[in-house]
Structure formats: C-alpha cells, structure tokens
Amino acid sequence: MTAPPDPRLGQLVARLRAAAWDLTPEEIADAVWLARWVTPATRPGAGPEPEPAPVPAPGTYPAADTTAPATVPGTPPAPTARRPVRHAERSGPVSLYAGGPRRARCARTRDGAFPIRVPMAASLPGLLDLQRALRPLRGYRPLTAPPRGPLDEEATADRAARTGVLDPLYRRGGRRAVAMQLLMDVSPSMVVWERMLEELRQTCAQLGVFSDVQVRYLHRAPDGTPLIGTSAAPGRTPGSALHPRPADQFRDPTGRRLTLVISDCVGPLWQEGRAQRLLHHWSSASPLAVVQPLPPRLWPRTALPADAGLLTRDPGPGGRLGFDPEGYGPPPPPGALPVPVLLPTREALGTWARLLSGPGRTTVRGAAGWVLPGHPALRPAAPATGPAPTADELLRAFRASASPGALRLAVHLAAVPLALPVMQVVQRAMLPDTGPMELAEVLLSGLLWQLPDPERGPGHWYEFVDGVREMLLQSLDQGAAALVLKHCSEYVERHFGKGARNFSALAVARLAGPPAEADHGTPPDTDEDGGGTEPELFAEVPARVVRWYQPLPAGTGEPIENGELGEAERLLRLWHLQADPTLLHEARERAAPHARQPADTPEGIRGRLVLGGILRALAGTEAVRRDATARTATLTEAVALLTEAHDHAEPGSTARTDAALELASAHHARWQDDGDTAHLLAAERALRALPADDPTGTLRLGRVLLALAQAVPDPGAYASDAAAELRAACGLLEAEDAPEPQLCAALLDLATALRLSAAPAADALAVLDRAGRLAADDPLRLRRLTELARVRTAAGAWEGADDAYTAAVDLTGPYSPWRCALLAEWGESLLRRARLDPASEALARAEPVLREAFAISPGKDPGRPRVQLLLGRALVLRFGRQGFPPDLYESVHLLEQAARHAPDARTRAESWLELGAARLTLYDERGPVALDSVVTAFTSAVREARDTPGGAPGSVLAARAAHRLGEVLERMARPRAALAAYRDAAREWSELTARHADVPWAEVQATRECVTRLSEP
C-alpha cells in the first residue's frame, strides 16, 4: 500500500509558488533529498519543533542555526529532529570551490562541505568537427606496397586460355590501416597541455581510421639525447617498461605510422637543435607534423619558426613533401626538409589530412618550418639585468603584444581561482571563440607564476604577480564577474556525471544561510607565508555548439569515345579528380598527334580542343606555375590551339561551345598572370557567340564582365552588362534546378555587379536576401556578409555595414587570413568614414579594428604592409584631432615598415606619401626629424607611383607626391628644385585631364598656381 504524502511537502510547494519560484518536480525532489543530508538537526533536549519560517524573498537569506551538529550521512535523522526545507535556490543549491588538500581541510570545517568530482571543460573546442576534419586520412597510402591476396583461379584460367601462357593472378589484398603516434614533449612549459593531448588521442581513437593510437613522451637524457617513453615521468630503473628508450627505436621506415609531435618548441631539446635533427631523421621515412599550441605570431620566438606558404605532396604512396613559402627570405639550406606546423584547430589538422590523403599531387595552404640533418643549437639568451618589472609594466607589455582574445581571457581569469581546469572552463564559458593559443599567451605572458607547493592539488595552480589581478579587475565590473559565476553553475548542472574527465573540487551545500565563518566570525586558516587558504568559488559553462557541413555531390561527365584521343580526354577528367600532373603529361602525348591534323577536319578540331584543355590544366600545376616563362608559353600555345578549334568548328555545334568555354578560361588565366585586360576582352568575344540559353556560358560571360569591371578605373558600363548577364544566368540556373551552392554563388556575383554599377541599393539587398536563404556553409555565408557590408557602406548605411562586418569576422577563425583581410577592409571603410565625418565615432572604431588585423597578420604575409599603412593613417588622423604625440611616432614607424616591405608598387607609393606627410608633421612638432628625410619620402613616392602598373599615362599619386615635394623644397629655400617638382606634378595632372580622368580640380589649380608663382622673374 502506498504511504500517504507528507503534508509538509505540500506546504513547501505552496510556499515556493507563493514566492514566484517556478521549480520543476525534479528540482524540488533534488532539494528535498539534499536537505535530508545537509540540514543540521535540532539540539538535544530542545523544545518542540518551531513552526516553519516564512520563505524569504528571492535573493535574501535568513539566518541559519549552525550550533547543532550536522546529521551523519547514511543515518536517517529522528522524526522530531527533522527540520523543514526553508529555501531552494533556482540557480543550484551547491556551491563549488577550487582548492588543494590544504584548502580542503579548511573547507571541511564548514557545515555540509564534501569533496566532489566536477566535469572538465574541453581544451580543444569542437571535437566532433576535429574528427570530421581528420576523416580524409582514410585515403592515406603508406610507402610500402599493399599485401598480395589469395590466388584468383578463375582469372588465371581465363588468361591462360586467351594467351596460352600460365601466369598466376592474385586478388587484391586488404589494405593495412595506418597507425597514429602522438608524441608529447615533456619540457616544463608543456605540462599545461596534457588535456589537449588526451583529447587528440580520444579523437584519433574514435575516428575509426587507425589500427592503433599510441601516446608517447619525448624526454631528454642527462647527456641531451632524445629519449621516448610511455610515461610522462621517466622510469627509475633502466630496462623497465616505463624507462624511456632511444628515439630511433620508434622510427617507422615503412610509412605506416603517422606522427604528431605536440610541443611549443621552446624546451631544452629544441634549443639544442636535437629535436629538429630527430624530426629530420623521421620525416624522411614517414609523415609527421608538429602541433604547436602557441599562436602564429609567437612562432618566430620559438626554436622552430614557421612561415605560411604552400605545402605540396608528390603523387604516389609515401610521396615526399615540398614547401613554397609566401614571404620573402633566403632559400632553405641544402638538405633542409619542411615539417608542417599545425595549430590545434579543425582547419589546420584538416588541411594536413587532405595533404596526406590526396591521390595525386596535392597542394594545400599551411605553415612549415625547416629542419636540418645537423640542425644548429640556438644561442643562449642573455640573462636579465636590472630590477624586476612592476605589475603596471608587465600589463602594459602584455597589452601591447597580446591578441585581443588573450587580453579578454586574462581579464576574465582575474575573477576566478587560477587552477588550470577552472581556467579552461572559464575560457569555454565566456570566450568560446578562443582556444589553446590564447591560453598559452596568458600562461607565458609573465603575468602569472606557478605555485611550487605540491600540496595544492593534482591540478596546475597559478597566481597573478602582485598587483596584476587588481589592475585586471578594473576592466571587469561586478555584473560581468557575476555572469562568469552564473555560466559556471549552468555548465556543472548540465554536465554533471556525464564527463569521462573530471577534476577535484569542494562542494558546500547551502539551501539557506550565509557561510559558517560569517556567523562565527572566525578568520580563515592561513599558510606559513601568511596567504589565505580559503577555497575560491569558480564557474563553468556549456561547451561550444558543433557545426556540421555536408559535402557537395560530384557531377558526372559526358561519355568518352574510344581511341587515343578518347584516352587523352579520359586522363584529363581523371586529373580533375586526382590532380596528378603525370596524367596530364600522358594525355598530352596521346592528344598531340591528333592536334597536328588539318584544322578543318573533325579530328583536327577535336584534337586541338582536347590538347588546348590539357595545356590549360597543365599551366595550373605547381611546376609550371613556378616558372613564369613556361606558364606563359603553355597558355599561349593553349590559346592558339583553342582559337583554331573555335574558328573552324561548326557554329552552334557542341565543339564550338566547348572551344569557346575553354578559350575563355585560357584568356582568363592569362589575365590573372599579367593583368592585361585585353585577355578579358578576348574571353568576352568568345563567350558572346554562345547561345543565350546556355547557363554555363551566360554565367561565365557575366563573371568575365565582372572581372573587367573590377579591373578598369570606370566600372560602370562593364558592371551593368555583368549584372544583366548574371541575372539571366541565375534565371537559367533556377529553371534547371541547379544545386543551391552554385545558384548562391551566382547570386553573390550578381550582387557585386549591381553594387559596382551604382544600381539602387535595394536591388542588391534583395539579391543578397535570396542568397542568404541558399547559403548552406560558412564560406558562402562569409561571402554574403562581406558583400552585404560593402553594399551598405556604398549606400551610407554605416551602422548596418558595421553589423555585417562584425558578423563576417565572427565566421572566421581567430588567426585566419580571411579574418585579417576582412578587418583591414573594415578598418579602411571606417577611415574613409572618419575623413568624411570628423564628428563620428568611426575613427575610434577604426584603430582597434586595424590593430587586431595587425596583431594576427603573420610577419611575412604579403598583406601585412597594407595593414601597417592603414593603421599608420589612423594614428596620423587621430594625432591631428587629439594631439597625442605617441600616435605620431608609432605612425612613422609603421609607415616606414610598409614602404620598405610592401610587395606592390602602389602600396609602396601610398606608404611613402603618407610617411612624408607624417615626418613633416613631426618636424613641425619639433621632433627628431630632418627635412631631408621628408624629401626622400616624397621622392620615393613619386618614383613608386610612376612604376605602378596600369598602362594609362598620369598618376594622381605621383602628382600629389610631386606637389608635396615642391612644398618641402620651398621651405628649404630651394626654389629651382621646387619649381621642377611642381612642373612634374603639373605634367601628371595634364596627362590625367587629357584622358578625361576624374581628378581633384582644387589640387590641380593649386599646382598650376605654384608653377606660375615660381616661374615669374
């Protein structure tokens, strides 16, 4: 028989409802159960149980009776000793504190304090995405040949009957799965990345690709020899299972084991060059890469500096690795081998997986460092001298060099105890867009020091340098600190009991009442050094949301005829799938004899068409791209063959259409090489002859016209034609029910054309709205948001443009090159807005946007000088309005760096011009600048502006620089030289006006007046 319900439970529910506490039955049941074990019993000999006190208003706490002993867990209290539950807090009845064993002894003096295991936060965000990124490794083929299978009796008998020769045939053997080796550097700076290692191991083990996943540790012997063991702690007895062994015993010469070395490359083995020599020895036999938790901007400070560039892998099993850096610098020494350096992110690890799994010659964008067989050791750093830096100096240095994510993370960590698991939880809670790189910046910033006391728990404990926490808390108000605690509680409640990895904490269960020491007034226990051991409250939050992507289905081609020419066409299509250049060379040999047939025969037309397509594809391979002369010759031959095929094919035939499409693609490739718009005009002529109902031809014509609009000074006419063609192409694609990504890309091109043609902004916004409904992946969403920002900027909708730029930046990774380019474009837009409206806040927003772009741009990135130019402009503009001298000094430095290192002449010209103006302003402010340096800057600006490719005579940049040069020479009392400079400027203005270019007439008139004034006797 069911027992009757306790009437006190109904009273509790009624009082909770009266207090507007909308609790679920599960929450009430948890509160009642917990109150049974933590509510103190009444004192022995006490009178009758008092009436239940009224439930206080939310947010208030009645006084708790803490004089009676607590009920022993496991022993039900007597009925007369049971007290009613007074208050159940919706945000969670248990407070969690971080603390080691000594702090635990202090906390256990509280009523209801007990140890508990709390779920840890992930060190790597998005583990499911990480697994998806590594899936291409299923296609990796090791260096050794696959094993031979059993005898195929039927095939052997059939072949013997046909040929009369008995030759055994065997079935294909099963593919041997590769193994994964995770090699963790055990240098002192790497102890904080143990959680990341475990997550990588878990990801590889659950991937289902590897036959075995082994975790090993790289040690340093007392004599400096690299050793590898199965434990992070070296074994005490040589020869034992845990004792490290020589590293060469773990080298795999078969290529069936992939190796990921997890290291920040700053430990003793790296400083001595021994780790680099080990990588060189291993990488010659099997693939390996270094997983670097530090952000890319700190890589030059490590013992394995890595540069961005193109990583290539030769076709065939176990192909060798090649690397072509993007930046400028000397070539690698003889014998150097590239080693990929990967961030612990989905993008970087996925790129490495695609590099190894490609069936042909695979090229990906990544980073790599060079290692030598006799890698030299680094010079030891000079010992620090002088007094230790103060907290203010440390924080200023950190703010000057840290990334925005690391700076925000340091501010939030000031509100929590600095145990490594808690720091990772807060990072996942408050800054989900950051990862191990930002945490590494904080840990290595010098703002923290590691507590040496081993009694402070199994986790890694840190503490801020004296005075740093207080200064950081000035940037975090009380509401933000409370928000950290709130997210913590929600995370623990959601993940409690579900995580495989936990860390120790202390739970203090209080349904009502302040902490015990508040009632008694007893001070907390202290350590020997006088520091308090009071446990500190911390917070945790849910993990990041995982985004999934679906690959696009591959299309099917037309049937191919038999014969040598058909085989060449089949090899060409196979190259599009495998990217193996040997296929193109074989196809070229097969198609060449047919291309020598008369051009007016069907065989000659088809042979020229196939060979032209092969040559166009061959020009895009890495070996030909590196040789500009060979690429130009290959494309020229392709254009000649395709032109003959196009001219002799029957109008309206399939061959004529295919020849026009291939010819347009070849012309477009020529334009990408030399920037000559004549190639685009030739592509336009070839595509305009195609039928108007052909969606492929119409779409390509629209894109060629769009490229013309972006390449010429006056895009209006070409942009209008491009918009018309692209609109028609979108209609044809919709009628054919084309895939949504293809239609979305066409709509985005249409929106760009409408913007360039100065069409009403409403038209472009309507097209972008359609594209937004079709954008199914982040690249398309990023393109749409970027174009939306540009359309709103052109329309003067500044607030909407900033919102679009913000959303676009949020879609990029913290260190993505697209993020840097987006921030630079956004900053340039804000600068233009600040010049138009000095009263706006655009300048205040432009400086942090451009500074973030500068902070995340790699040191040798070709786009970095452009960012330096824009940031220098922003600082000069801010100095002109606020008069803060450090802005002017910093701008001179940035502009000089941009002028000296920019890869293109136009950026160099703009940088020299801005630098001359900044130096002149600094001279006027009585700074350490001579007018000769101003003359040098303006002279360099004139020279670089005239070298800018464009084809048309006259240059606004050259005219302005020459005019400013004349002004400086006048101030130096050199009238003849000033007159020559003014005349150079006037000549540039005359050439511009002669071709009816749009010029600033006020500047033209000022130059003419200066020439007239100095020409008078």
PDB file of C-alpha atoms in Angstrom, residues 665-775:
ATOM      1  CA  SER A 665      39.160  30.105 -69.399  1.00  0.00           C
ATOM      2  CA  ALA A 666      42.606  30.264 -71.024  1.00  0.00           C
ATOM      3  CA  HIS A 667      42.277  34.021 -71.642  1.00  0.00           C
ATOM      4  CA  HIS A 668      41.159  34.498 -68.041  1.00  0.00           C
ATOM      5  CA  ALA A 669      44.263  32.650 -66.832  1.00  0.00           C
ATOM      6  CA  ARG A 670      46.451  34.921 -68.969  1.00  0.00           C
ATOM      7  CA  TRP A 671      44.777  37.969 -67.407  1.00  0.00           C
ATOM      8  CA  GLN A 672      45.460  36.632 -63.912  1.00  0.00           C
ATOM      9  CA  ASP A 673      49.166  36.443 -64.796  1.00  0.00           C
ATOM     10  CA  ASP A 674      49.842  39.851 -66.343  1.00  0.00           C
ATOM     11  CA  GLY A 675      46.723  41.899 -65.556  1.00  0.00           C
ATOM     12  CA  ASP A 676      46.214  42.881 -69.210  1.00  0.00           C
ATOM     13  CA  THR A 677      42.509  43.466 -69.758  1.00  0.00           C
ATOM     14  CA  ALA A 678      42.918  42.566 -73.455  1.00  0.00           C
ATOM     15  CA  HIS A 679      42.711  38.919 -72.390  1.00  0.00           C
ATOM     16  CA  LEU A 680      39.381  39.545 -70.667  1.00  0.00           C
ATOM     17  CA  LEU A 681      38.079  41.313 -73.773  1.00  0.00           C
ATOM     18  CA  ALA A 682      39.088  38.297 -75.880  1.00  0.00           C
ATOM     19  CA  ALA A 683      37.283  35.998 -73.435  1.00  0.00           C
ATOM     20  CA  GLU A 684      34.215  38.229 -73.692  1.00  0.00           C
ATOM     21  CA  ARG A 685      34.199  37.978 -77.506  1.00  0.00           C
ATOM     22  CA  ALA A 686      34.403  34.177 -77.359  1.00  0.00           C
ATOM     23  CA  LEU A 687      31.564  33.870 -74.844  1.00  0.00           C
ATOM     24  CA  ARG A 688      29.190  36.334 -76.519  1.00  0.00           C
ATOM     25  CA  ALA A 689      28.917  33.999 -79.523  1.00  0.00           C
ATOM     26  CA  LEU A 690      27.357  31.263 -77.370  1.00  0.00           C
ATOM     27  CA  PRO A 691      23.577  30.723 -77.284  1.00  0.00           C
ATOM     28  CA  ALA A 692      21.784  32.908 -74.770  1.00  0.00           C
ATOM     29  CA  ASP A 693      20.011  29.901 -73.234  1.00  0.00           C
ATOM     30  CA  ASP A 694      23.273  28.212 -72.182  1.00  0.00           C
ATOM     31  CA  PRO A 695      23.554  28.696 -68.393  1.00  0.00           C
ATOM     32  CA  THR A 696      27.258  27.839 -68.225  1.00  0.00           C
ATOM     33  CA  GLY A 697      28.228  30.262 -70.976  1.00  0.00           C
ATOM     34  CA  THR A 698      25.983  33.017 -69.653  1.00  0.00           C
ATOM     35  CA  LEU A 699      27.369  32.636 -66.136  1.00  0.00           C
ATOM     36  CA  ARG A 700      30.974  32.704 -67.339  1.00  0.00           C
ATOM     37  CA  LEU A 701      30.283  35.747 -69.505  1.00  0.00           C
ATOM     38  CA  GLY A 702      28.821  37.561 -66.533  1.00  0.00           C
ATOM     39  CA  ARG A 703      31.850  36.730 -64.418  1.00  0.00           C
ATOM     40  CA  VAL A 704      34.278  37.844 -67.136  1.00  0.00           C
ATOM     41  CA  LEU A 705      32.432  41.150 -67.388  1.00  0.00           C
ATOM     42  CA  LEU A 706      32.514  41.433 -63.606  1.00  0.00           C
ATOM     43  CA  ALA A 707      36.282  40.910 -63.659  1.00  0.00           C
ATOM     44  CA  LEU A 708      36.551  43.660 -66.297  1.00  0.00           C
ATOM     45  CA  ALA A 709      34.508  45.987 -64.114  1.00  0.00           C
ATOM     46  CA  GLN A 710      36.841  45.359 -61.181  1.00  0.00           C
ATOM     47  CA  ALA A 711      39.968  45.819 -63.321  1.00  0.00           C
ATOM     48  CA  VAL A 712      39.219  49.149 -65.010  1.00  0.00           C
ATOM     49  CA  PRO A 713      39.055  52.609 -63.395  1.00  0.00           C
ATOM     50  CA  ASP A 714      35.449  53.224 -64.527  1.00  0.00           C
ATOM     51  CA  PRO A 715      33.477  50.026 -63.839  1.00  0.00           C
ATOM     52  CA  GLY A 716      30.026  51.396 -64.690  1.00  0.00           C
ATOM     53  CA  ALA A 717      29.426  50.039 -68.220  1.00  0.00           C
ATOM     54  CA  TYR A 718      31.006  46.647 -67.673  1.00  0.00           C
ATOM     55  CA  ALA A 719      29.264  46.256 -64.309  1.00  0.00           C
ATOM     56  CA  SER A 720      25.839  46.953 -65.875  1.00  0.00           C
ATOM     57  CA  ASP A 721      26.451  44.347 -68.597  1.00  0.00           C
ATOM     58  CA  ALA A 722      27.714  41.887 -65.985  1.00  0.00           C
ATOM     59  CA  ALA A 723      24.589  42.399 -63.889  1.00  0.00           C
ATOM     60  CA  ALA A 724      22.358  41.708 -66.903  1.00  0.00           C
ATOM     61  CA  GLU A 725      24.235  38.508 -67.815  1.00  0.00           C
ATOM     62  CA  LEU A 726      24.388  37.267 -64.243  1.00  0.00           C
ATOM     63  CA  ARG A 727      20.690  37.937 -63.728  1.00  0.00           C
ATOM     64  CA  ALA A 728      19.933  35.887 -66.822  1.00  0.00           C
ATOM     65  CA  ALA A 729      22.289  33.139 -65.643  1.00  0.00           C
ATOM     66  CA  CYS A 730      20.547  32.981 -62.272  1.00  0.00           C
ATOM     67  CA  GLY A 731      17.212  32.579 -64.021  1.00  0.00           C
ATOM     68  CA  LEU A 732      18.553  29.745 -66.171  1.00  0.00           C
ATOM     69  CA  LEU A 733      20.067  28.012 -63.147  1.00  0.00           C
ATOM     70  CA  GLU A 734      16.780  28.238 -61.272  1.00  0.00           C
ATOM     71  CA  ALA A 735      14.918  26.808 -64.284  1.00  0.00           C
ATOM     72  CA  GLU A 736      17.332  23.856 -64.407  1.00  0.00           C
ATOM     73  CA  ASP A 737      17.022  23.306 -60.644  1.00  0.00           C
ATOM     74  CA  ALA A 738      20.771  23.792 -60.187  1.00  0.00           C
ATOM     75  CA  PRO A 739      22.401  22.948 -56.845  1.00  0.00           C
ATOM     76  CA  GLU A 740      21.797  25.607 -54.223  1.00  0.00           C
ATOM     77  CA  PRO A 741      25.513  26.388 -53.643  1.00  0.00           C
ATOM     78  CA  GLN A 742      26.006  27.073 -57.375  1.00  0.00           C
ATOM     79  CA  LEU A 743      22.947  29.329 -57.507  1.00  0.00           C
ATOM     80  CA  CYS A 744      24.012  31.087 -54.295  1.00  0.00           C
ATOM     81  CA  ALA A 745      27.477  31.849 -55.729  1.00  0.00           C
ATOM     82  CA  ALA A 746      25.892  33.265 -58.886  1.00  0.00           C
ATOM     83  CA  LEU A 747      23.581  35.485 -56.818  1.00  0.00           C
ATOM     84  CA  LEU A 748      26.543  36.809 -54.846  1.00  0.00           C
ATOM     85  CA  ASP A 749      28.320  37.701 -58.102  1.00  0.00           C
ATOM     86  CA  LEU A 750      25.123  39.452 -59.238  1.00  0.00           C
ATOM     87  CA  ALA A 751      25.031  41.500 -56.033  1.00  0.00           C
ATOM     88  CA  THR A 752      28.644  42.570 -56.598  1.00  0.00           C
ATOM     89  CA  ALA A 753      27.851  43.625 -60.159  1.00  0.00           C
ATOM     90  CA  LEU A 754      24.828  45.631 -59.009  1.00  0.00           C
ATOM     91  CA  ARG A 755      26.964  47.441 -56.426  1.00  0.00           C
ATOM     92  CA  LEU A 756      29.652  48.322 -58.970  1.00  0.00           C
ATOM     93  CA  SER A 757      27.067  49.503 -61.492  1.00  0.00           C
ATOM     94  CA  ALA A 758      25.676  52.005 -58.958  1.00  0.00           C
ATOM     95  CA  ALA A 759      22.279  50.306 -59.062  1.00  0.00           C
ATOM     96  CA  PRO A 760      19.844  51.097 -56.242  1.00  0.00           C
ATOM     97  CA  ALA A 761      20.974  49.503 -53.005  1.00  0.00           C
ATOM     98  CA  ALA A 762      17.555  47.905 -52.614  1.00  0.00           C
ATOM     99  CA  ASP A 763      18.193  45.736 -55.693  1.00  0.00           C
ATOM    100  CA  ALA A 764      21.483  44.401 -54.358  1.00  0.00           C
ATOM    101  CA  LEU A 765      19.988  43.864 -50.899  1.00  0.00           C
ATOM    102  CA  ALA A 766      17.122  41.857 -52.388  1.00  0.00           C
ATOM    103  CA  VAL A 767      19.593  39.624 -54.233  1.00  0.00           C
ATOM    104  CA  LEU A 768      21.633  39.164 -51.067  1.00  0.00           C
ATOM    105  CA  ASP A 769      18.492  38.222 -49.183  1.00  0.00           C
ATOM    106  CA  ARG A 770      17.850  35.452 -51.724  1.00  0.00           C
ATOM    107  CA  ALA A 771      21.450  34.312 -51.442  1.00  0.00           C
ATOM    108  CA  GLY A 772      21.174  34.239 -47.663  1.00  0.00           C
ATOM    109  CA  ARG A 773      18.375  31.685 -47.842  1.00  0.00           C
ATOM    110  CA  LEU A 774      20.558  29.438 -50.030  1.00  0.00           C
ATOM    111  CA  ALA A 775      23.893  29.799 -48.209  1.00  0.00           C
TER     112      ALA A 775
END
